[in-house]
């Protein structure tokens, strides 16, 4: 794995990206530090190495994309992560967002519906020394055996708010989920106030790849 080398050139580019993110409103020092700690180019093709620290989304295989750095930072900021929190992520994709959450000290559980991406992300996370639990399965079903989660982050565009994910959110917990049927989604922050009470607040408009149900009932959740 030749591209898993982090040079001074990469580190310098990361510093520039971080100052851009700061100017765009990402203010939490721990998040900016996490963007320095996680080399984004590890999660992309070697051919895209030079572009890894530009604020753009790129193909990662299986027709999926690694999200814009700003989108990852923005969702992470809304998530209000604290060390040791149990976080469920839907859409492991490249594993970049997963790594940012690990760098913030969270205990991360992440689900991906494409096996190829699930396997590749696992290898990079291991290389970085992050021990997130990854699962190949359908994010609509969540991961009941580890519920409740302090935080849930959905990194694909959901057609609605999946009821299983609401059930698996701890009381007092926060879910960040982009919701919308078309090409664009509204970023929603959902807070569970009590067993049956949820409030939500809408933030900006974003473009995510769609959250799709799995073709096969692989690996049913425990
Ligand atoms: N967090 C990722 C973003 C990848 S794009 C990153 O940092 O790279 C969103 C991912 O969600 C894609 O990999 C897609 O395959 C996945 N996805 C879509 N629907 C899903 C579902 N129902 N369950 C799990 N993953 C899903």
PDB file of C-alpha atoms and ligand atoms in Angstrom:
ATOM      1  CA  UNK A   1       0.000   0.000   0.000  1.00  0.00           C
ATOM      2  CA  UNK A   2       2.264   2.622  -1.402  1.00  0.00           C
ATOM      3  CA  UNK A   3       0.005   5.604  -0.866  1.00  0.00           C
ATOM      4  CA  UNK A   4      -0.135   5.061   2.899  1.00  0.00           C
ATOM      5  CA  UNK A   5       2.737   7.460   3.465  1.00  0.00           C
ATOM      6  CA  UNK A   6       2.246  10.824   5.053  1.00  0.00           C
ATOM      7  CA  UNK A   7       4.814  13.383   3.854  1.00  0.00           C
ATOM      8  CA  UNK A   8       5.543  16.980   4.926  1.00  0.00           C
ATOM      9  CA  UNK A   9       3.895  18.023   1.663  1.00  0.00           C
ATOM     10  CA  UNK A  10       0.644  16.276   2.680  1.00  0.00           C
ATOM     11  CA  UNK A  11       0.850  17.742   6.176  1.00  0.00           C
ATOM     12  CA  UNK A  12       1.341  21.239   4.763  1.00  0.00           C
ATOM     13  CA  UNK A  13      -1.696  20.836   2.526  1.00  0.00           C
ATOM     14  CA  UNK A  14      -3.729  19.656   5.505  1.00  0.00           C
ATOM     15  CA  UNK A  15      -2.826  22.840   7.395  1.00  0.00           C
ATOM     16  CA  UNK A  16      -4.123  24.931   4.502  1.00  0.00           C
ATOM     17  CA  UNK A  17      -7.346  22.904   4.349  1.00  0.00           C
ATOM     18  CA  UNK A  18      -7.788  23.354   8.106  1.00  0.00           C
ATOM     19  CA  UNK A  19      -7.463  27.131   7.821  1.00  0.00           C
ATOM     20  CA  UNK A  20     -10.099  27.041   5.049  1.00  0.00           C
ATOM     21  CA  UNK A  21     -12.429  25.017   7.256  1.00  0.00           C
ATOM     22  CA  UNK A  22     -11.886  27.514  10.083  1.00  0.00           C
ATOM     23  CA  UNK A  23     -12.824  30.378   7.775  1.00  0.00           C
ATOM     24  CA  UNK A  24     -15.943  28.463   6.731  1.00  0.00           C
ATOM     25  CA  UNK A  25     -17.118  28.354  10.357  1.00  0.00           C
ATOM     26  CA  UNK A  26     -15.630  25.176  11.807  1.00  0.00           C
ATOM     27  CA  UNK A  27     -14.398  26.476  15.145  1.00  0.00           C
ATOM     28  CA  UNK A  28     -14.067  23.507  17.480  1.00  0.00           C
ATOM     29  CA  UNK A  29     -10.305  22.996  18.022  1.00  0.00           C
ATOM     30  CA  UNK A  30     -10.646  19.228  18.571  1.00  0.00           C
ATOM     31  CA  UNK A  31     -12.308  18.841  15.159  1.00  0.00           C
ATOM     32  CA  UNK A  32      -9.604  20.872  13.408  1.00  0.00           C
ATOM     33  CA  UNK A  33      -6.963  18.776  15.201  1.00  0.00           C
ATOM     34  CA  UNK A  34      -8.699  15.585  14.043  1.00  0.00           C
ATOM     35  CA  UNK A  35      -8.481  16.850  10.442  1.00  0.00           C
ATOM     36  CA  UNK A  36      -4.749  17.199  10.968  1.00  0.00           C
ATOM     37  CA  UNK A  37      -4.430  13.759  12.555  1.00  0.00           C
ATOM     38  CA  UNK A  38      -6.264  11.865   9.778  1.00  0.00           C
ATOM     39  CA  UNK A  39      -4.483  11.819   6.386  1.00  0.00           C
ATOM     40  CA  UNK A  40      -7.373  12.111   3.885  1.00  0.00           C
ATOM     41  CA  UNK A  41      -5.198  10.950   0.983  1.00  0.00           C
ATOM     42  CA  UNK A  42      -5.034   7.459   2.564  1.00  0.00           C
ATOM     43  CA  UNK A  43      -8.737   7.102   1.750  1.00  0.00           C
ATOM     44  CA  UNK A  44      -8.426   7.989  -1.920  1.00  0.00           C
ATOM     45  CA  UNK A  45      -6.848   6.562  -5.062  1.00  0.00           C
ATOM     46  CA  UNK A  46      -3.174   7.312  -5.546  1.00  0.00           C
ATOM     47  CA  UNK A  47      -4.147   9.105  -8.781  1.00  0.00           C
ATOM     48  CA  UNK A  48      -6.089  11.645  -6.668  1.00  0.00           C
ATOM     49  CA  UNK A  49      -3.287  12.189  -4.175  1.00  0.00           C
ATOM     50  CA  UNK A  50      -2.718  15.806  -5.228  1.00  0.00           C
ATOM     51  CA  UNK A  51      -6.406  16.637  -4.802  1.00  0.00           C
ATOM     52  CA  UNK A  52      -6.936  14.981  -1.423  1.00  0.00           C
ATOM     53  CA  UNK A  53      -6.793  18.278   0.485  1.00  0.00           C
ATOM     54  CA  UNK A  54      -9.064  20.269  -1.783  1.00  0.00           C
ATOM     55  CA  UNK A  55     -12.566  20.875  -0.523  1.00  0.00           C
ATOM     56  CA  UNK A  56     -14.299  18.442  -2.865  1.00  0.00           C
ATOM     57  CA  UNK A  57     -15.943  15.022  -2.996  1.00  0.00           C
ATOM     58  CA  UNK A  58     -14.281  12.192  -4.974  1.00  0.00           C
ATOM     59  CA  UNK A  59     -15.138   8.736  -6.266  1.00  0.00           C
ATOM     60  CA  UNK A  60     -14.094   5.909  -3.965  1.00  0.00           C
ATOM     61  CA  UNK A  61     -15.426   2.925  -5.958  1.00  0.00           C
ATOM     62  CA  UNK A  62     -18.784   1.088  -6.029  1.00  0.00           C
ATOM     63  CA  UNK A  63     -20.289   4.327  -7.416  1.00  0.00           C
ATOM     64  CA  UNK A  64     -19.826   6.077  -4.042  1.00  0.00           C
ATOM     65  CA  UNK A  65     -17.952   9.195  -2.935  1.00  0.00           C
ATOM     66  CA  UNK A  66     -15.869  10.410  -0.027  1.00  0.00           C
ATOM     67  CA  UNK A  67     -17.739  13.461   1.319  1.00  0.00           C
ATOM     68  CA  UNK A  68     -16.376  17.034   1.062  1.00  0.00           C
ATOM     69  CA  UNK A  69     -14.080  17.808   4.012  1.00  0.00           C
ATOM     70  CA  UNK A  70     -16.404  20.700   4.895  1.00  0.00           C
ATOM     71  CA  UNK A  71     -19.429  18.389   4.971  1.00  0.00           C
ATOM     72  CA  UNK A  72     -17.603  15.944   7.246  1.00  0.00           C
ATOM     73  CA  UNK A  73     -16.492  18.804   9.522  1.00  0.00           C
ATOM     74  CA  UNK A  74     -19.976  20.357   9.531  1.00  0.00           C
ATOM     75  CA  UNK A  75     -21.755  17.114  10.416  1.00  0.00           C
ATOM     76  CA  UNK A  76     -19.141  16.392  13.078  1.00  0.00           C
ATOM     77  CA  UNK A  77     -19.606  19.857  14.583  1.00  0.00           C
ATOM     78  CA  UNK A  78     -23.392  19.405  14.756  1.00  0.00           C
ATOM     79  CA  UNK A  79     -22.888  16.002  16.382  1.00  0.00           C
ATOM     80  CA  UNK A  80     -21.283  17.521  19.536  1.00  0.00           C
ATOM     81  CA  UNK A  81     -18.877  14.613  20.027  1.00  0.00           C
ATOM     82  CA  UNK A  82     -17.190  13.981  23.359  1.00  0.00           C
ATOM     83  CA  UNK A  83     -14.540  11.343  24.087  1.00  0.00           C
ATOM     84  CA  UNK A  84     -15.873   7.848  24.935  1.00  0.00           C
ATOM     85  CA  UNK A  85     -19.277   8.486  23.345  1.00  0.00           C
ATOM     86  CA  UNK A  86     -20.830   5.545  21.528  1.00  0.00           C
ATOM     87  CA  UNK A  87     -21.513   6.636  17.966  1.00  0.00           C
ATOM     88  CA  UNK A  88     -23.328   4.807  15.167  1.00  0.00           C
ATOM     89  CA  UNK A  89     -22.399   5.857  11.638  1.00  0.00           C
ATOM     90  CA  UNK A  90     -24.466   4.834   8.605  1.00  0.00           C
ATOM     91  CA  UNK A  91     -22.384   4.782   5.404  1.00  0.00           C
ATOM     92  CA  UNK A  92     -18.769   3.906   6.249  1.00  0.00           C
ATOM     93  CA  UNK A  93     -17.770   4.589   2.618  1.00  0.00           C
ATOM     94  CA  UNK A  94     -14.051   5.334   2.580  1.00  0.00           C
ATOM     95  CA  UNK A  95     -13.820   5.324   6.391  1.00  0.00           C
ATOM     96  CA  UNK A  96     -12.686   8.962   6.537  1.00  0.00           C
ATOM     97  CA  UNK A  97     -15.592  10.224   8.662  1.00  0.00           C
ATOM     98  CA  UNK A  98     -15.228   7.111  10.841  1.00  0.00           C
ATOM     99  CA  UNK A  99     -11.566   8.003  11.438  1.00  0.00           C
ATOM    100  CA  UNK A 100     -12.377  11.620  12.336  1.00  0.00           C
ATOM    101  CA  UNK A 101     -14.804  10.341  15.000  1.00  0.00           C
ATOM    102  CA  UNK A 102     -12.158   7.900  16.286  1.00  0.00           C
ATOM    103  CA  UNK A 103      -9.604  10.724  16.419  1.00  0.00           C
ATOM    104  CA  UNK A 104     -12.073  12.603  18.656  1.00  0.00           C
ATOM    105  CA  UNK A 105     -11.934   9.671  21.072  1.00  0.00           C
ATOM    106  CA  UNK A 106     -15.371   8.215  20.305  1.00  0.00           C
ATOM    107  CA  UNK A 107     -16.224   4.510  20.226  1.00  0.00           C
ATOM    108  CA  UNK A 108     -17.482   4.146  16.670  1.00  0.00           C
ATOM    109  CA  UNK A 109     -19.808   1.558  15.099  1.00  0.00           C
ATOM    110  CA  UNK A 110     -20.161   1.973  11.349  1.00  0.00           C
ATOM    111  CA  UNK A 111     -22.321   0.188   8.755  1.00  0.00           C
ATOM    112  CA  UNK A 112     -21.764   0.019   4.979  1.00  0.00           C
ATOM    113  CA  UNK A 113     -23.902  -1.706   2.340  1.00  0.00           C
ATOM    114  CA  UNK A 114     -21.076  -2.230  -0.186  1.00  0.00           C
ATOM    115  CA  UNK A 115     -18.832  -5.081   0.856  1.00  0.00           C
ATOM    116  CA  UNK A 116     -15.839  -3.853  -1.156  1.00  0.00           C
ATOM    117  CA  UNK A 117     -15.887  -0.474   0.609  1.00  0.00           C
ATOM    118  CA  UNK A 118     -16.478  -2.102   4.000  1.00  0.00           C
ATOM    119  CA  UNK A 119     -13.362  -4.270   3.564  1.00  0.00           C
ATOM    120  CA  UNK A 120     -11.170  -1.456   2.220  1.00  0.00           C
ATOM    121  CA  UNK A 121     -12.148   0.979   4.985  1.00  0.00           C
ATOM    122  CA  UNK A 122     -11.368  -1.716   7.564  1.00  0.00           C
ATOM    123  CA  UNK A 123      -7.816  -2.098   6.243  1.00  0.00           C
ATOM    124  CA  UNK A 124      -7.091   1.651   6.379  1.00  0.00           C
ATOM    125  CA  UNK A 125      -8.590   2.091   9.847  1.00  0.00           C
ATOM    126  CA  UNK A 126      -6.446  -0.773  11.076  1.00  0.00           C
ATOM    127  CA  UNK A 127      -3.367   0.805   9.497  1.00  0.00           C
ATOM    128  CA  UNK A 128      -4.153   4.053  11.351  1.00  0.00           C
ATOM    129  CA  UNK A 129      -4.663   2.165  14.610  1.00  0.00           C
ATOM    130  CA  UNK A 130      -8.345   3.053  15.028  1.00  0.00           C
ATOM    131  CA  UNK A 131     -10.472   0.265  16.456  1.00  0.00           C
ATOM    132  CA  UNK A 132     -13.911   1.177  15.111  1.00  0.00           C
ATOM    133  CA  UNK A 133     -16.327  -1.718  14.708  1.00  0.00           C
ATOM    134  CA  UNK A 134     -17.396  -2.065  11.117  1.00  0.00           C
ATOM    135  CA  UNK A 135     -20.296  -4.044   9.775  1.00  0.00           C
ATOM    136  CA  UNK A 136     -21.391  -5.021   6.274  1.00  0.00           C
ATOM    137  CA  UNK A 137     -25.154  -4.597   6.378  1.00  0.00           C
ATOM    138  CA  UNK A 138     -28.185  -2.376   5.970  1.00  0.00           C
ATOM    139  CA  UNK A 139     -28.037   0.916   7.826  1.00  0.00           C
ATOM    140  CA  UNK A 140     -31.837   1.231   7.871  1.00  0.00           C
ATOM    141  CA  UNK A 141     -31.794  -1.502  10.512  1.00  0.00           C
ATOM    142  CA  UNK A 142     -29.127   0.099  12.697  1.00  0.00           C
ATOM    143  CA  UNK A 143     -27.120  -2.124  15.038  1.00  0.00           C
ATOM    144  CA  UNK A 144     -29.511  -3.186  17.823  1.00  0.00           C
ATOM    145  CA  UNK A 145     -27.052  -5.228  19.887  1.00  0.00           C
ATOM    146  CA  UNK A 146     -24.958  -2.104  20.629  1.00  0.00           C
ATOM    147  CA  UNK A 147     -27.886   0.294  21.094  1.00  0.00           C
ATOM    148  CA  UNK A 148     -28.558   2.773  22.557  1.00  0.00           C
ATOM    149  CA  UNK A 149     -26.104   5.165  20.917  1.00  0.00           C
ATOM    150  CA  UNK A 150     -25.186   8.586  22.296  1.00  0.00           C
ATOM    151  CA  UNK A 151     -24.908   9.847  18.743  1.00  0.00           C
ATOM    152  CA  UNK A 152     -26.002   8.675  15.291  1.00  0.00           C
ATOM    153  CA  UNK A 153     -24.586  10.150  12.084  1.00  0.00           C
ATOM    154  CA  UNK A 154     -25.968   9.270   8.656  1.00  0.00           C
ATOM    155  CA  UNK A 155     -23.604  10.083   5.781  1.00  0.00           C
ATOM    156  CA  UNK A 156     -25.937   9.232   2.881  1.00  0.00           C
ATOM    157  CA  UNK A 157     -29.119  11.041   1.812  1.00  0.00           C
ATOM    158  CA  UNK A 158     -32.039   9.372   3.587  1.00  0.00           C
ATOM    159  CA  UNK A 159     -35.550   9.373   2.056  1.00  0.00           C
ATOM    160  CA  UNK A 160     -36.996   9.687   5.579  1.00  0.00           C
ATOM    161  CA  UNK A 161     -35.885   9.288   9.185  1.00  0.00           C
ATOM    162  CA  UNK A 162     -35.526   5.515   9.658  1.00  0.00           C
ATOM    163  CA  UNK A 163     -37.608   4.457  12.676  1.00  0.00           C
ATOM    164  CA  UNK A 164     -35.024   1.867  13.778  1.00  0.00           C
ATOM    165  CA  UNK A 165     -32.397   4.595  14.065  1.00  0.00           C
ATOM    166  CA  UNK A 166     -34.719   6.708  16.210  1.00  0.00           C
ATOM    167  CA  UNK A 167     -35.320   3.672  18.445  1.00  0.00           C
ATOM    168  CA  UNK A 168     -31.586   3.131  18.851  1.00  0.00           C
ATOM    169  CA  UNK A 169     -30.818   6.724  19.900  1.00  0.00           C
ATOM    170  CA  UNK A 170     -30.235   7.194  23.649  1.00  0.00           C
ATOM    171  CA  UNK A 171     -32.453   9.621  25.551  1.00  0.00           C
ATOM    172  CA  UNK A 172     -30.574  12.927  25.411  1.00  0.00           C
ATOM    173  CA  UNK A 173     -28.786  11.684  22.285  1.00  0.00           C
ATOM    174  CA  UNK A 174     -28.343  13.503  18.972  1.00  0.00           C
ATOM    175  CA  UNK A 175     -28.794  12.195  15.419  1.00  0.00           C
ATOM    176  CA  UNK A 176     -27.468  14.129  12.412  1.00  0.00           C
ATOM    177  CA  UNK A 177     -29.098  12.989   9.188  1.00  0.00           C
ATOM    178  CA  UNK A 178     -29.464  14.513   5.718  1.00  0.00           C
ATOM    179  CA  UNK A 179     -33.095  13.950   4.673  1.00  0.00           C
ATOM    180  CA  UNK A 180     -34.646  14.407   1.239  1.00  0.00           C
ATOM    181  CA  UNK A 181     -35.921  12.344  -1.691  1.00  0.00           C
ATOM    182  CA  UNK A 182     -34.272  14.235  -4.566  1.00  0.00           C
ATOM    183  CA  UNK A 183     -30.698  15.234  -5.333  1.00  0.00           C
ATOM    184  CA  UNK A 184     -30.566  17.550  -2.312  1.00  0.00           C
ATOM    185  CA  UNK A 185     -31.151  16.960   1.353  1.00  0.00           C
ATOM    186  CA  UNK A 186     -31.773  19.093   4.419  1.00  0.00           C
ATOM    187  CA  UNK A 187     -29.397  18.471   7.271  1.00  0.00           C
ATOM    188  CA  UNK A 188     -31.499  17.580  10.308  1.00  0.00           C
ATOM    189  CA  UNK A 189     -30.408  17.527  13.926  1.00  0.00           C
ATOM    190  CA  UNK A 190     -32.726  15.311  15.951  1.00  0.00           C
ATOM    191  CA  UNK A 191     -32.593  15.250  19.741  1.00  0.00           C
ATOM    192  CA  UNK A 192     -34.324  12.537  21.743  1.00  0.00           C
ATOM    193  CA  UNK A 193     -35.853  14.265  24.757  1.00  0.00           C
ATOM    194  CA  UNK A 194     -37.492  11.198  26.297  1.00  0.00           C
ATOM    195  CA  UNK A 195     -38.618   7.721  25.240  1.00  0.00           C
ATOM    196  CA  UNK A 196     -41.315   9.034  22.936  1.00  0.00           C
ATOM    197  CA  UNK A 197     -40.338  12.681  22.415  1.00  0.00           C
ATOM    198  CA  UNK A 198     -38.052  13.946  19.650  1.00  0.00           C
ATOM    199  CA  UNK A 199     -37.347  17.483  18.438  1.00  0.00           C
ATOM    200  CA  UNK A 200     -35.620  18.394  15.226  1.00  0.00           C
ATOM    201  CA  UNK A 201     -33.938  21.420  13.736  1.00  0.00           C
ATOM    202  CA  UNK A 202     -33.026  21.911  10.055  1.00  0.00           C
ATOM    203  CA  UNK A 203     -29.652  23.235   8.924  1.00  0.00           C
ATOM    204  CA  UNK A 204     -28.240  23.791   5.420  1.00  0.00           C
ATOM    205  CA  UNK A 205     -28.836  21.955   2.154  1.00  0.00           C
ATOM    206  CA  UNK A 206     -26.350  19.293   1.052  1.00  0.00           C
ATOM    207  CA  UNK A 207     -25.904  16.707  -1.712  1.00  0.00           C
ATOM    208  CA  UNK A 208     -25.236  13.152  -0.597  1.00  0.00           C
ATOM    209  CA  UNK A 209     -25.325   9.844  -2.432  1.00  0.00           C
ATOM    210  CA  UNK A 210     -28.659   8.168  -1.643  1.00  0.00           C
ATOM    211  CA  UNK A 211     -29.289   5.895   1.313  1.00  0.00           C
ATOM    212  CA  UNK A 212     -30.504   2.692  -0.321  1.00  0.00           C
ATOM    213  CA  UNK A 213     -31.955  -0.448   1.150  1.00  0.00           C
ATOM    214  CA  UNK A 214     -29.808  -3.520   0.762  1.00  0.00           C
ATOM    215  CA  UNK A 215     -30.451  -5.844  -2.142  1.00  0.00           C
ATOM    216  CA  UNK A 216     -30.017  -8.933  -0.039  1.00  0.00           C
ATOM    217  CA  UNK A 217     -30.711  -9.476   3.618  1.00  0.00           C
ATOM    218  CA  UNK A 218     -27.040  -9.923   4.364  1.00  0.00           C
ATOM    219  CA  UNK A 219     -25.700 -10.306   7.813  1.00  0.00           C
ATOM    220  CA  UNK A 220     -28.973  -9.603   9.709  1.00  0.00           C
ATOM    221  CA  UNK A 221     -28.314  -7.383  12.723  1.00  0.00           C
ATOM    222  CA  UNK A 222     -28.058  -8.862  16.191  1.00  0.00           C
TER     223      UNK A 222
HETATM  224  N1  LIG B   1     -18.769   8.567   5.509  1.00  0.00           N
HETATM  225  C1  LIG B   1     -18.320   8.285   4.173  1.00  0.00           C
HETATM  226  C2  LIG B   1     -19.284   8.825   3.134  1.00  0.00           C
HETATM  227  C3  LIG B   1     -19.446   7.867   2.011  1.00  0.00           C
HETATM  228  S1  LIG B   1     -20.821   8.165   0.932  1.00  0.00           S
HETATM  229  C4  LIG B   1     -16.895   8.813   3.954  1.00  0.00           C
HETATM  230  O1  LIG B   1     -16.378   9.540   4.819  1.00  0.00           O
HETATM  231  O2  LIG B   1     -16.267   8.443   2.959  1.00  0.00           O
HETATM  232  C5  LIG B   1     -22.140   7.323   1.738  1.00  0.00           C
HETATM  233  C6  LIG B   1     -22.022   5.834   1.904  1.00  0.00           C
HETATM  234  O3  LIG B   1     -23.284   5.349   2.389  1.00  0.00           O
HETATM  235  C7  LIG B   1     -21.751   5.038   0.611  1.00  0.00           C
HETATM  236  O4  LIG B   1     -20.576   4.308   0.762  1.00  0.00           O
HETATM  237  C8  LIG B   1     -22.983   4.126   0.488  1.00  0.00           C
HETATM  238  O5  LIG B   1     -22.681   2.854  -0.049  1.00  0.00           O
HETATM  239  C9  LIG B   1     -23.463   4.035   1.921  1.00  0.00           C
HETATM  240  N2  LIG B   1     -24.867   3.615   2.087  1.00  0.00           N
HETATM  241  C10 LIG B   1     -25.940   3.960   1.334  1.00  0.00           C
HETATM  242  N3  LIG B   1     -27.068   3.367   1.801  1.00  0.00           N
HETATM  243  C11 LIG B   1     -26.690   2.622   2.883  1.00  0.00           C
HETATM  244  C12 LIG B   1     -27.383   1.768   3.797  1.00  0.00           C
HETATM  245  N4  LIG B   1     -28.712   1.532   3.709  1.00  0.00           N
HETATM  246  N5  LIG B   1     -26.686   1.169   4.770  1.00  0.00           N
HETATM  247  C13 LIG B   1     -25.337   1.368   4.899  1.00  0.00           C
HETATM  248  N6  LIG B   1     -24.627   2.156   4.069  1.00  0.00           N
HETATM  249  C14 LIG B   1     -25.292   2.784   3.064  1.00  0.00           C
END
